[in-house]
PDB file of C-alpha atoms in Angstrom:
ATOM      1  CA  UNK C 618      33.151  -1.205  32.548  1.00 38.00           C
ATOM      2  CA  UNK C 619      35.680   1.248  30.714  1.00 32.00           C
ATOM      3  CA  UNK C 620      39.373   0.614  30.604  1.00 36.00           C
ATOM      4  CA  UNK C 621      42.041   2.813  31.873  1.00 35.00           C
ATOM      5  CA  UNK C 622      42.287   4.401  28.616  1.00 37.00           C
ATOM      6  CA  UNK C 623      39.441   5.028  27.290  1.00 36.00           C
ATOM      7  CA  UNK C 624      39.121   8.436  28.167  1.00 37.00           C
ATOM      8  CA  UNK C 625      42.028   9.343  26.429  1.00 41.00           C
ATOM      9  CA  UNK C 626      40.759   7.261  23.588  1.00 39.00           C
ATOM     10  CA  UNK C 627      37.603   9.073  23.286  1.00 36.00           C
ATOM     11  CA  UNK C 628      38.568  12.621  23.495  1.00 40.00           C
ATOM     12  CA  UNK C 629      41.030  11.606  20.908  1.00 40.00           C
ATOM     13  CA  UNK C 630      38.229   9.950  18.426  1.00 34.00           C
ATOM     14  CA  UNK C 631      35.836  13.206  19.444  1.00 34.00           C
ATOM     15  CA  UNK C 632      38.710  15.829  17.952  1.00 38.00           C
ATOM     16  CA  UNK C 633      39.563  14.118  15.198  1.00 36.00           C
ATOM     17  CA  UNK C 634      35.766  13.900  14.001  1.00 33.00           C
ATOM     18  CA  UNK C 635      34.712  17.520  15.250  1.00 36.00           C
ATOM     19  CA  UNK C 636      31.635  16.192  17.868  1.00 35.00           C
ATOM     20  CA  UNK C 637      32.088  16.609  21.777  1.00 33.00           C
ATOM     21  CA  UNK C 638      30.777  14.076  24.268  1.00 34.00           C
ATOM     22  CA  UNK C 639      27.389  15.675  24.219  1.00 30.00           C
ATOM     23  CA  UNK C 640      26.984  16.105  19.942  1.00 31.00           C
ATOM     24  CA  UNK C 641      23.792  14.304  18.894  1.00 32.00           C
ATOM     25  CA  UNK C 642      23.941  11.084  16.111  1.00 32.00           C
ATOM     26  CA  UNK C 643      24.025  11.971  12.988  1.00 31.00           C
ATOM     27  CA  UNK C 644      20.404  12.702  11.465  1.00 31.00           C
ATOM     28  CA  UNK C 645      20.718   9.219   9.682  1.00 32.00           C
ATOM     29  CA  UNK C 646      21.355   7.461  13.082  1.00 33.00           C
ATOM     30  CA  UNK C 647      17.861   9.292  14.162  1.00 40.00           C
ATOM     31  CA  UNK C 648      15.688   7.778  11.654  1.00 54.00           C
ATOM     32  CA  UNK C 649      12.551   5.856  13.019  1.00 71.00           C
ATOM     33  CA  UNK C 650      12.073   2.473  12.841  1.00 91.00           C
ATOM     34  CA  UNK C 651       9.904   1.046  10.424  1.00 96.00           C
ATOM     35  CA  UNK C 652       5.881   0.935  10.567  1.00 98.00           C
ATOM     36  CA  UNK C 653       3.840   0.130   7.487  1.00 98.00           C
ATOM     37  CA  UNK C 654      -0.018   0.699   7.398  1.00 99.00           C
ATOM     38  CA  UNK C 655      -2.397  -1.034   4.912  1.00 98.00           C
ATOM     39  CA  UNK C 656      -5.275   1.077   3.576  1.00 98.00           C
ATOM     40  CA  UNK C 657      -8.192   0.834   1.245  1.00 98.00           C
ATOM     41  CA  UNK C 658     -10.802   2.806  -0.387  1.00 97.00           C
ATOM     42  CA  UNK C 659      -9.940   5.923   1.707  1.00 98.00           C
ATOM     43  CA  UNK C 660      -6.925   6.164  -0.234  1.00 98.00           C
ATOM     44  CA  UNK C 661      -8.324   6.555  -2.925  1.00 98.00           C
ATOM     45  CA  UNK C 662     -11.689   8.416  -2.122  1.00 98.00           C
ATOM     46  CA  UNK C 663     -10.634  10.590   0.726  1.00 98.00           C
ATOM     47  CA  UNK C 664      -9.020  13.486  -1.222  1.00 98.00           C
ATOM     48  CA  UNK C 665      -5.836  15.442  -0.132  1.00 98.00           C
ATOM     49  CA  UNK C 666      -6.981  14.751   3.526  1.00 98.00           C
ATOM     50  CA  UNK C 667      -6.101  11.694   3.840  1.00 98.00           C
ATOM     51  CA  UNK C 668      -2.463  12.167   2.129  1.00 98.00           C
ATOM     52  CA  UNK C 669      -1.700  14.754   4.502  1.00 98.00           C
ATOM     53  CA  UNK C 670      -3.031  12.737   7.491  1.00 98.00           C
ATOM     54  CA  UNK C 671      -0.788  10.378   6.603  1.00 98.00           C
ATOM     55  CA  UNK C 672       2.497  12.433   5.951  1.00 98.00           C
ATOM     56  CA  UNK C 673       1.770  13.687   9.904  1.00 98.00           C
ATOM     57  CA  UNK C 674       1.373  10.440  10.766  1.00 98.00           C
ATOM     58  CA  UNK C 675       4.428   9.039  11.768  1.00 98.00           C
ATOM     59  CA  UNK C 676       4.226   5.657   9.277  1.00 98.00           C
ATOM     60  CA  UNK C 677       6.897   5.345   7.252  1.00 98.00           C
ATOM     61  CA  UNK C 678       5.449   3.016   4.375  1.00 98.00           C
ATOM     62  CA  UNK C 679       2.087   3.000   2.898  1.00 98.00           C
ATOM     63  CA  UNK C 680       0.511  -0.215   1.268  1.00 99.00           C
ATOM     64  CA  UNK C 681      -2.174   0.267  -1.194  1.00 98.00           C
ATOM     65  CA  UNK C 682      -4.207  -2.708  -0.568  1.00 98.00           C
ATOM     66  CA  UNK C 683      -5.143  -3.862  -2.964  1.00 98.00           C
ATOM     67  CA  UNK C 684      -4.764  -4.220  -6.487  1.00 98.00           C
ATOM     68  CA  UNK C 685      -6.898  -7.016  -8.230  1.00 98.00           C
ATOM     69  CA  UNK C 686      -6.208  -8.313 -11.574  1.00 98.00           C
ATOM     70  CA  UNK C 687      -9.295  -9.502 -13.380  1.00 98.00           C
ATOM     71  CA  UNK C 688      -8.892 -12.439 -15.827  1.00 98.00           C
ATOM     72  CA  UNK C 689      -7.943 -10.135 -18.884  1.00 98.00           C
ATOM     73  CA  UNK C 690      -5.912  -8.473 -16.913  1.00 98.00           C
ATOM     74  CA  UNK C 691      -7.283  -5.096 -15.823  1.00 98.00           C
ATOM     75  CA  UNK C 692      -6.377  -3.712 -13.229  1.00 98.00           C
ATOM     76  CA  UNK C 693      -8.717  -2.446 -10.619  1.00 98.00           C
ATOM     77  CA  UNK C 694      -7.924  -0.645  -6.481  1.00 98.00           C
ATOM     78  CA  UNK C 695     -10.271  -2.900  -4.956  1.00 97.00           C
ATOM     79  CA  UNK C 696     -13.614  -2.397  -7.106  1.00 97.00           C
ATOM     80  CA  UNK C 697     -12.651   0.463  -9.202  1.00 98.00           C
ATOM     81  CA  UNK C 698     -11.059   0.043 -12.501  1.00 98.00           C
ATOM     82  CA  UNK C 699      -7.904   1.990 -12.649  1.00 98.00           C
ATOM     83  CA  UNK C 700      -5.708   0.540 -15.562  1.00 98.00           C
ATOM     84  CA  UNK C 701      -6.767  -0.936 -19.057  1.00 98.00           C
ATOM     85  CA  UNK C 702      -4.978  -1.330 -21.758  1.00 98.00           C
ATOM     86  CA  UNK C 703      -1.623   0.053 -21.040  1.00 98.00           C
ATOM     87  CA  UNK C 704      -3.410   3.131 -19.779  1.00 98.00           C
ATOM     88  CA  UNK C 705      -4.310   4.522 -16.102  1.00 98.00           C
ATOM     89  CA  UNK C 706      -8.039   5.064 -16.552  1.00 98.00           C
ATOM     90  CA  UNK C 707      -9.135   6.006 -12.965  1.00 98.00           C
ATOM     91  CA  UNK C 708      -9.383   9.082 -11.091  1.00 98.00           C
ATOM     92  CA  UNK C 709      -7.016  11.781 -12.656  1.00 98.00           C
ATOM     93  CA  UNK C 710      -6.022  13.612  -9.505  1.00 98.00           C
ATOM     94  CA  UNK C 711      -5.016  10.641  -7.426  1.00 98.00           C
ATOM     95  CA  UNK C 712      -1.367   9.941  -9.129  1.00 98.00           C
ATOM     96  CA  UNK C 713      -0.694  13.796  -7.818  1.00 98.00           C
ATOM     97  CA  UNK C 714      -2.255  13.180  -4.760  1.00 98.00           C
ATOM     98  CA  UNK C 715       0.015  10.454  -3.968  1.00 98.00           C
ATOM     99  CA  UNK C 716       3.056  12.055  -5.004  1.00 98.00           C
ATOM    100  CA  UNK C 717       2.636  14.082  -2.031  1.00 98.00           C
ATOM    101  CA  UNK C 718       2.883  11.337  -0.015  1.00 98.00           C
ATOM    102  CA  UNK C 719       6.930  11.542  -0.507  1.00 98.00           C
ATOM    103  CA  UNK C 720       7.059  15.413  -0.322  1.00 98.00           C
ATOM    104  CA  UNK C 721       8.558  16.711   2.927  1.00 98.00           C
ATOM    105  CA  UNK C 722       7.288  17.597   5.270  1.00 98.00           C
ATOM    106  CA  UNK C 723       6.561  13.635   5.534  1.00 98.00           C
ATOM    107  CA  UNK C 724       7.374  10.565   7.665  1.00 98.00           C
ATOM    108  CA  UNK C 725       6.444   8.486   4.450  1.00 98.00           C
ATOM    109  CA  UNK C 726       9.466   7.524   2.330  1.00 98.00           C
ATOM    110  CA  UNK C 727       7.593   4.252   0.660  1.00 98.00           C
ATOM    111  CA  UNK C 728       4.975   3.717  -1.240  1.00 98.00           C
ATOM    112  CA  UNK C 729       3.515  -0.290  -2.113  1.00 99.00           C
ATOM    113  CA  UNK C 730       1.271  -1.770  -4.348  1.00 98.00           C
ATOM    114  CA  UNK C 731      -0.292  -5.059  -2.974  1.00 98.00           C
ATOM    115  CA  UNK C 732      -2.212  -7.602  -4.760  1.00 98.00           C
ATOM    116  CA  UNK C 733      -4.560  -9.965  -3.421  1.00 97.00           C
ATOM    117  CA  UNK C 734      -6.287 -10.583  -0.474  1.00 96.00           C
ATOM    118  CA  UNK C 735      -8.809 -13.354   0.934  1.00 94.00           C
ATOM    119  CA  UNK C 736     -10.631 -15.341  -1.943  1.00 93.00           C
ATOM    120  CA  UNK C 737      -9.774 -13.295  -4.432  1.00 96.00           C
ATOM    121  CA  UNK C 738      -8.137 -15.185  -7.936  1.00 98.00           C
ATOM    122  CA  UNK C 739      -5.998 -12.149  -8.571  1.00 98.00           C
ATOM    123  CA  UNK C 740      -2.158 -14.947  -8.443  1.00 98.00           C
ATOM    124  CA  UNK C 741      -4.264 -17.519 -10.030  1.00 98.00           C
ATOM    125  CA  UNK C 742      -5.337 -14.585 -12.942  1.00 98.00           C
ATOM    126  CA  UNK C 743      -1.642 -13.359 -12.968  1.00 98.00           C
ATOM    127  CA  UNK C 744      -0.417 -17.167 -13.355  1.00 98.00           C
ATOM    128  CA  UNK C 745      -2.663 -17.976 -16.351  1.00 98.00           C
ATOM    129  CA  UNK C 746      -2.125 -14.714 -17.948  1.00 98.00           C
ATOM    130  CA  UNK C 747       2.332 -15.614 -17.954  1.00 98.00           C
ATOM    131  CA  UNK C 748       1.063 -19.095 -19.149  1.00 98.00           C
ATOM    132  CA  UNK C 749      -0.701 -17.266 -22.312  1.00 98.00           C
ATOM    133  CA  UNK C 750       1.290 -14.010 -23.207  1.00 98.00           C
ATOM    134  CA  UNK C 751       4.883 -14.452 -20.920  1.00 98.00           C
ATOM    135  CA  UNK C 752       6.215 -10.742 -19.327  1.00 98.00           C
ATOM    136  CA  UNK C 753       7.312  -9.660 -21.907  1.00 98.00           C
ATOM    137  CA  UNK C 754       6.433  -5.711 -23.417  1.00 98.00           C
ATOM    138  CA  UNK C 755       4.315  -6.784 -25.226  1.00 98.00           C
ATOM    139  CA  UNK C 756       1.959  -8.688 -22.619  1.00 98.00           C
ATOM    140  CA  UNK C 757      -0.683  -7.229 -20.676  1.00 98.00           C
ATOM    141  CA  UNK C 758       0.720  -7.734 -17.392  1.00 98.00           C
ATOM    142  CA  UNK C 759       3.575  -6.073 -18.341  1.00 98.00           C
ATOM    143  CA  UNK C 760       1.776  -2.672 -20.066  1.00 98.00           C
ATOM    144  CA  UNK C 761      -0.521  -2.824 -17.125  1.00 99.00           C
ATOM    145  CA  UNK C 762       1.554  -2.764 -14.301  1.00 98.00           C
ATOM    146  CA  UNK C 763       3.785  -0.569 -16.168  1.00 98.00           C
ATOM    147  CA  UNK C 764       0.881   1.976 -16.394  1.00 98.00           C
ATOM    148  CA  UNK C 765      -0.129   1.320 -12.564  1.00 98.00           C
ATOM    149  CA  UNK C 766       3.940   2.328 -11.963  1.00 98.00           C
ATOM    150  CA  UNK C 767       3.360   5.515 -13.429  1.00 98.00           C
ATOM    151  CA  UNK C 768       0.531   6.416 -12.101  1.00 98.00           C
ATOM    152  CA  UNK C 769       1.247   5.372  -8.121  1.00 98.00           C
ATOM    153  CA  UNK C 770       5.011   5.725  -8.358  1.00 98.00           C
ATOM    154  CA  UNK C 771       5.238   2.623  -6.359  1.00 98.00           C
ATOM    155  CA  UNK C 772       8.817   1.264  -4.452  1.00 98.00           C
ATOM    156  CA  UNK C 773       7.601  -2.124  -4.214  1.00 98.00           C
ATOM    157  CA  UNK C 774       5.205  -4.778  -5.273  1.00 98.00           C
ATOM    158  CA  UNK C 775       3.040  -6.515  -1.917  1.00 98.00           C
ATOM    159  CA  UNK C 776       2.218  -9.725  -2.407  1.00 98.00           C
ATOM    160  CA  UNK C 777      -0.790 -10.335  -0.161  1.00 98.00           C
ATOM    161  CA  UNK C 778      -1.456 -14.337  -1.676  1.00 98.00           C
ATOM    162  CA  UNK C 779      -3.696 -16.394   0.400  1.00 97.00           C
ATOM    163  CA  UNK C 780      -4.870 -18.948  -2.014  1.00 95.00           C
ATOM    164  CA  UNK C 781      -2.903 -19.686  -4.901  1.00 97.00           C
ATOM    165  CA  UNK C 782       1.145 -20.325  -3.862  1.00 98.00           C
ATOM    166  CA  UNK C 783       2.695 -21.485  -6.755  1.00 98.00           C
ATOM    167  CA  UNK C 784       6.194 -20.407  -6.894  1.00 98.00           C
ATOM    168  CA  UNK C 785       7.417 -20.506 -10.761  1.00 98.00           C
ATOM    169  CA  UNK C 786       4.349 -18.150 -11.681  1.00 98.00           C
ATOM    170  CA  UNK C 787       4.926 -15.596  -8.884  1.00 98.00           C
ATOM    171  CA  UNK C 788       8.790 -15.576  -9.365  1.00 98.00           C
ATOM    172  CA  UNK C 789       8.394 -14.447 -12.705  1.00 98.00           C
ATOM    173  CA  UNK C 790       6.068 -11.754 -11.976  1.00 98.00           C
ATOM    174  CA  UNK C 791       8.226 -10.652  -9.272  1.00 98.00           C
ATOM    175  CA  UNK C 792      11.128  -9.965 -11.938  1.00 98.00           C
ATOM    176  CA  UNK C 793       9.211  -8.894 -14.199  1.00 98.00           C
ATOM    177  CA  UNK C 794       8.126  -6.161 -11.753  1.00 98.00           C
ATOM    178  CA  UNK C 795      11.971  -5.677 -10.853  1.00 98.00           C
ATOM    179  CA  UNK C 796      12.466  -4.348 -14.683  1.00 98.00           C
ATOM    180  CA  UNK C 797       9.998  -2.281 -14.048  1.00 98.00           C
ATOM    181  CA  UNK C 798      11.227  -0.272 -11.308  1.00 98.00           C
ATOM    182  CA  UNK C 799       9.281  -1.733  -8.654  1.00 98.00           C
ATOM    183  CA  UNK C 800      12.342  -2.722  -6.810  1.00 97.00           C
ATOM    184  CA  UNK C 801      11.583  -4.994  -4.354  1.00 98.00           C
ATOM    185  CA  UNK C 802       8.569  -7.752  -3.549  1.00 98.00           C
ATOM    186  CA  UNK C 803       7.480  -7.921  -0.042  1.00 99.00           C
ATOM    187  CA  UNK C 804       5.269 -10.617   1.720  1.00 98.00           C
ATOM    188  CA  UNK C 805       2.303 -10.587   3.608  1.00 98.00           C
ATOM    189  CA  UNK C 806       1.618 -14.254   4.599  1.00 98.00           C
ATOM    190  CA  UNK C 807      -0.647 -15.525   7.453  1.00 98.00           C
ATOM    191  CA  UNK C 808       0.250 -19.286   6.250  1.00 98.00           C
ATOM    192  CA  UNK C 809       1.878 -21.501   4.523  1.00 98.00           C
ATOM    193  CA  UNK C 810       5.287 -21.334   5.607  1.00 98.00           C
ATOM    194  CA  UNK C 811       7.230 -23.212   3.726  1.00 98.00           C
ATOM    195  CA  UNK C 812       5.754 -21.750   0.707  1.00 98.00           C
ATOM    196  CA  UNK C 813       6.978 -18.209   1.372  1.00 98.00           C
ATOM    197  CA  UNK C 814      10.157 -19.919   2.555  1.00 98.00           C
ATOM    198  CA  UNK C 815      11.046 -21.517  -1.031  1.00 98.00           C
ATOM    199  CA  UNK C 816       9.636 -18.104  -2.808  1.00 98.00           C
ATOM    200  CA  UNK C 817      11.932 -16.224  -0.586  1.00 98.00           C
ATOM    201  CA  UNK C 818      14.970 -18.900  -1.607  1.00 98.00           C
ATOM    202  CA  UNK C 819      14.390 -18.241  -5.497  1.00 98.00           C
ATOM    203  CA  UNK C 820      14.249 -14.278  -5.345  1.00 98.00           C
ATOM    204  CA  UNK C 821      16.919 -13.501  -2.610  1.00 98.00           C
ATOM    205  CA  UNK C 822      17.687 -10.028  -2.081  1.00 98.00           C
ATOM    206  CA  UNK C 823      14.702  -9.122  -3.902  1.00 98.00           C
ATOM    207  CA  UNK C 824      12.411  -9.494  -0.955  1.00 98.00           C
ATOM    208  CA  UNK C 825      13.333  -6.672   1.365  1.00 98.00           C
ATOM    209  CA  UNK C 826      10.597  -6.964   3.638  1.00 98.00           C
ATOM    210  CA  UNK C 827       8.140  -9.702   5.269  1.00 98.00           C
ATOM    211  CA  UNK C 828       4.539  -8.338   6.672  1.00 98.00           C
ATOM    212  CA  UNK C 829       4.023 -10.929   8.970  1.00 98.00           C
ATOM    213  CA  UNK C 830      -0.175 -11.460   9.586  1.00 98.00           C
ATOM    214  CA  UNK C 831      -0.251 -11.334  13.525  1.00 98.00           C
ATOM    215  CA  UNK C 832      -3.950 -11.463  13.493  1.00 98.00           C
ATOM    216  CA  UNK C 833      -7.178 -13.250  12.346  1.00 97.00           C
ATOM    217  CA  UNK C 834      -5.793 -16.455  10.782  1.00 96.00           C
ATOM    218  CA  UNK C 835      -2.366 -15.373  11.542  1.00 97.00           C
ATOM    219  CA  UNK C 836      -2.942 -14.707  15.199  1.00 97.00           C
ATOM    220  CA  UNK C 837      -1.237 -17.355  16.574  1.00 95.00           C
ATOM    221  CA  UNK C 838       2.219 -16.771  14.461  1.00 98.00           C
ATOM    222  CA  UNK C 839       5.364 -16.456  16.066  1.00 98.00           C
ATOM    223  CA  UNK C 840       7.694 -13.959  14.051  1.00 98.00           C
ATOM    224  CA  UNK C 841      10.790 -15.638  15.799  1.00 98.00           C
ATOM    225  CA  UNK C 842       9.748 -19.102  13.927  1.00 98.00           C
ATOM    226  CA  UNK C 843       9.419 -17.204  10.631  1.00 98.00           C
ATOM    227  CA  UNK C 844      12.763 -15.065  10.684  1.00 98.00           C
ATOM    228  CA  UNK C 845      14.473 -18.619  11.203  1.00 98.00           C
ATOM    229  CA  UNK C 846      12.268 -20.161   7.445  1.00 98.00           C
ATOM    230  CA  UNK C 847      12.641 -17.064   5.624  1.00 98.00           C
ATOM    231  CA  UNK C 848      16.280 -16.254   6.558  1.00 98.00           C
ATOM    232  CA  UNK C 849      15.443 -12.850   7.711  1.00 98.00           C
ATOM    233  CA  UNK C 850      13.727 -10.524  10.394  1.00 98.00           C
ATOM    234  CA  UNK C 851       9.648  -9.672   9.704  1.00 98.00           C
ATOM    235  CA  UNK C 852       7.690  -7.156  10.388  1.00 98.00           C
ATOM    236  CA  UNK C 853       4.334  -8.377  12.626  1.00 98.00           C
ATOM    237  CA  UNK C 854       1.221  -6.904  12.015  1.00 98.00           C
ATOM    238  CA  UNK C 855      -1.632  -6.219  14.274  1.00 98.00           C
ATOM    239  CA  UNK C 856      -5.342  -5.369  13.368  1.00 98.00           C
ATOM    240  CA  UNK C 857      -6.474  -1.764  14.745  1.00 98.00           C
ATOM    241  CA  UNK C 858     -10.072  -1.626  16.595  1.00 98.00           C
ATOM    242  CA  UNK C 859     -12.996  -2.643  14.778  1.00 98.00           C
ATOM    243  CA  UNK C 860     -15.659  -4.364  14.689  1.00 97.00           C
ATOM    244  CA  UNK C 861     -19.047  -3.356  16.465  1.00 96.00           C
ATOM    245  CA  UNK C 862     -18.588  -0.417  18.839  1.00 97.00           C
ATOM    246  CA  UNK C 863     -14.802  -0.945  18.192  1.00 98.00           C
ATOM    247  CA  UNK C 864     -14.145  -3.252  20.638  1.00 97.00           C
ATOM    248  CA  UNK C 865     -12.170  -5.708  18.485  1.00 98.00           C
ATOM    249  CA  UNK C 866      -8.779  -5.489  17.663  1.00 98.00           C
ATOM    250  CA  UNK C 867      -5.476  -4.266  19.071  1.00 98.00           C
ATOM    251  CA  UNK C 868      -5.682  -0.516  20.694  1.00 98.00           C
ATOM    252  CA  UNK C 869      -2.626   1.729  20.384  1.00 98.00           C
ATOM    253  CA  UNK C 870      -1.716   0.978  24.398  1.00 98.00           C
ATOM    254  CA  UNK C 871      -1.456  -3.237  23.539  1.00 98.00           C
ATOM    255  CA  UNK C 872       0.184  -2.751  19.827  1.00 98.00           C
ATOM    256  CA  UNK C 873       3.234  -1.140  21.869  1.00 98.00           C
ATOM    257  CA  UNK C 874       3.095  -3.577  24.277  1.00 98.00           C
ATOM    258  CA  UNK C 875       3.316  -6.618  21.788  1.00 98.00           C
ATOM    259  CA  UNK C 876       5.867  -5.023  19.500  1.00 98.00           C
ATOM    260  CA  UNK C 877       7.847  -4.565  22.617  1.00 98.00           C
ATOM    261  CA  UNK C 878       7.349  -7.899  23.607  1.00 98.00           C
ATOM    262  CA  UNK C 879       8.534  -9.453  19.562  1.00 98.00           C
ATOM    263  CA  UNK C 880      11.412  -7.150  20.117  1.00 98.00           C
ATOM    264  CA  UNK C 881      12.671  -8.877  22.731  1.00 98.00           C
ATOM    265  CA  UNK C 882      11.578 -12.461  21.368  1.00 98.00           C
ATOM    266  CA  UNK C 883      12.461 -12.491  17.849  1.00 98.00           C
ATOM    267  CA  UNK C 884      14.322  -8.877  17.417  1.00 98.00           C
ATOM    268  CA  UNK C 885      12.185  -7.400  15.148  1.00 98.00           C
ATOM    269  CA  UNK C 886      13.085  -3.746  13.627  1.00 98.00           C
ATOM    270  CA  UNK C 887       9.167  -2.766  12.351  1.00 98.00           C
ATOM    271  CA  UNK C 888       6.135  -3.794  12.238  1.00 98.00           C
ATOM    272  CA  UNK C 889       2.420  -2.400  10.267  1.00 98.00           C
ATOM    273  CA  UNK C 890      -0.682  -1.886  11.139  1.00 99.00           C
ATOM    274  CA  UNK C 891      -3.897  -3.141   9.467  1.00 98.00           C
ATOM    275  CA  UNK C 892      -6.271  -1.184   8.329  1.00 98.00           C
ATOM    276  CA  UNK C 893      -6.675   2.267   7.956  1.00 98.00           C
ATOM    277  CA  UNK C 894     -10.089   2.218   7.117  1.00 98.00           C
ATOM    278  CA  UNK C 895     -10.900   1.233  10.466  1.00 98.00           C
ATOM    279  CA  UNK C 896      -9.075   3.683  12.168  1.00 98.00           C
ATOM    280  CA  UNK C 897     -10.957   6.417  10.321  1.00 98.00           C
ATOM    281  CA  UNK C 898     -14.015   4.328  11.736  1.00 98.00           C
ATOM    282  CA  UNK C 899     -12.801   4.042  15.146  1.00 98.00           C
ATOM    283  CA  UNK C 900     -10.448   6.850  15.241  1.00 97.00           C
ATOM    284  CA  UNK C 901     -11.838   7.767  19.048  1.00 98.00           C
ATOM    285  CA  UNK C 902      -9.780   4.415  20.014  1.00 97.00           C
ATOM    286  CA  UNK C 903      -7.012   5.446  18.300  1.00 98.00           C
ATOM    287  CA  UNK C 904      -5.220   7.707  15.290  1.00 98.00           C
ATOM    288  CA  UNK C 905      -3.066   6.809  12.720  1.00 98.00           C
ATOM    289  CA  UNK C 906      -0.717   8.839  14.633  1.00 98.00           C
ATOM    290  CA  UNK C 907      -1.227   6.571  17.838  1.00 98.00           C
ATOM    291  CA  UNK C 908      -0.922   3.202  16.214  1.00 98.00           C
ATOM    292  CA  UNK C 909       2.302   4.909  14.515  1.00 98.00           C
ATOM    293  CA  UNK C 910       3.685   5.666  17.784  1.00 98.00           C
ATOM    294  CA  UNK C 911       2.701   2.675  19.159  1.00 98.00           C
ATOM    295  CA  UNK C 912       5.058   0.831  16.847  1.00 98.00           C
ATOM    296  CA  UNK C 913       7.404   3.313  16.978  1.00 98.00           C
ATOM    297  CA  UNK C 914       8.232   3.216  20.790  1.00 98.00           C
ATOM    298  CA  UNK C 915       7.511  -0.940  20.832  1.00 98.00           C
ATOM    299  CA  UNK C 916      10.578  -2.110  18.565  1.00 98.00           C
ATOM    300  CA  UNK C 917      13.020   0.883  19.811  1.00 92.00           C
TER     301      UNK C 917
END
C-alpha cells in the first residue's frame, strides 16, 4: 500500500534522475538471466554454423565439454588432440571461430572449458601430474592449459569430476588456472556433496557458479539442499530429448515448467541445459533457442 507521500516522493526522485514514471530500467537491469548449455563434438566440427546458431540462441554461457587430459598431459576436446607441448595443435580455424562467440550481435558473454566426465581419469591424470612436476611454468599442466587459454579464450575452468574428489589436488589446479586468466572454477556435480562442499570452502569466491546435474544420476537432487552445503545458489540442469525417437529427456514446455518450479523452491537465478548434440539430433522437439527460452522465462 503507498503512503500519503509517496507521490510527492517519487516525482521528486523521477526529476532529479531525468526518467518519468513510464522510462524503462536501465539496459543493465534488462539483462537475461543466466542459461548455460554443454556441447560436444559439434563445437568443434560444425563450422561457423554452429557459432552463429548459438550467438541467436539466447544462452548466455557456453561449456566446452570436455577437455581430457591424457596421462602425459595432452590435451585433447573429447577424442581429438588439440594441445601438446605448450602448443595448440588442432584445427586452426576453430580459436577464430570461437571468438565470434563474444562478438555482438550475441547473447553469449562466457565461454568454459570443462574437464571430465563419466569414467574418464582426466582429475586422477591432473593429480599425479602436480604430484610429479607442481604448477609451476615450467610444468606441463601449466604450458598446456596455458596454450588451451589462448586458443579458446576461456572465462572459466568446468570441473565436471565424477570419480576422483580429492580436494588438495584440484585446489591447486584451480589456482593455478586463476594465474592463468581463467578466472573462476565452476562445478558440475551429480554427487558427492560434501565433497564439493569442502572444495567450495577452500577456494571461496573463486567458484562463481554451481551446474547442478538435475538428471540421470543427479535426477533426484534438490538444488534447495545444495545452495544450503555449498553456501550459494546453483544453477539445475536438465537433459534435452534424446534417446530413440527422442522421447527421453526434458522438452522445452517441462524445462520451463521445472525451472519455474526451483525458482520458487530454492530461488535459483539460471540454470543449463545438457547437451547440444542432442538437440541438433532432435532439434524437431526443440531448438537451442527453445530450451534457451525455456530457462529464460522459468527463473524470471
Amino acid at each position: 500500500m503507498r503512503r500519503p507521500w509517496f507521490p510527492a516522493l517519487l516525482a521528486a526522485v523521477l526529476a532529479l534522475t531525468g526518467l518519468t514514471a513510464l522510462d524503462p530500467a536501465p539496459a543493465s537491469a534488462q539483462q537475461s538471466p543466466r542459461s548455460a548449455i554443454y556441447g560436444g563434438g559439434p563445437f568443434y566440427a560444425d563450422g561457423q554454423a554452429v557459432m552463429n546458431t548459438l550467438r541467436a540462441s539466447g544462452f548466455t554461457t557456453v561449456i566446452l565439454w570436455s577437455i581430457h587430459v591424457h596421462p602425459n598431459g595432452d590435451l585433447y576436446y573429447n577424442d581429438v588432440l588439440i594441445v601438446q607441448n605448450g602448443r595448440y595443435v588442432g584445427d586452426p580455424g576453430w580459436p577464430a571461430r570461437l571468438k565470434t562467440l563474444k562478438q555482438a550481435p550475441t547473447s553469449v558473454n562466457r565461454i568454459e572449458v570443462s574437464i571430465g566426465a563419466w569414467a574418464v581419469p582426466d582429475w586422477e591424470n591432473i593429480a599425479k601430474l602436480i604430484s610429479s612436476q607442481g604448477t609451476g611454468s615450467s610444468s606441463i599442466l601449466y604450458r598446456n592449459f596455458q596454450a588451451l587459454k589462448t586458443a579458446t579464450g576461456a572465462d572459466a575452468i568446468n570441473n565436471d569430476d565424477e570419480s576422483y574428489y580429492q580436494v588438495d589436488a584440484t585446489a591447486r589446479f584451480a589456482r593455478m588456472a586463476a594465474g592463468l586468466g581463467y578466472s573462476k572454477f565452476t562445478f558440475a556435480p551429480y554427487t558427492n556433496q560434501s565433497f564439493w562442499a569442502s572444495l567450495k570452502n577452500n577456494l571461496g569466491a573463486l567458484v562463481d557458479r554451481v551446474y547442478l546435474q538435475g538428471y540421470a544420476g543427479g535426477a533426484g537432487n534438490n538444488p534447495a539442499t545444495w545452495n544450503r552445503a555449498l553456501g550459494m545458489t546453483v544453477d539445475p540442469g536438465l537433459w534435452s530429448r534424446h534417446g530413440s525417437g527422442c522421447s527421453a529427456g526434458d522438452s522445452p514446455a517441462t524445462v520451463e515448467t521445472k525451472m519455474r518450479s526451483w525458482r520458487g523452491s530454492a530461488g535459483i537465478v539460471g540454470g543449463f541445459m545438457w547437451l547440444y548434440d542432442d538437440m541438433k539430433t532432435c532439434s524437431a522437439q526443440g531448438t537451442a533457442a527453445a530450451y534457451a527460452r525455456a530457462i529464460r522465462n522459468g527463473v524470471s
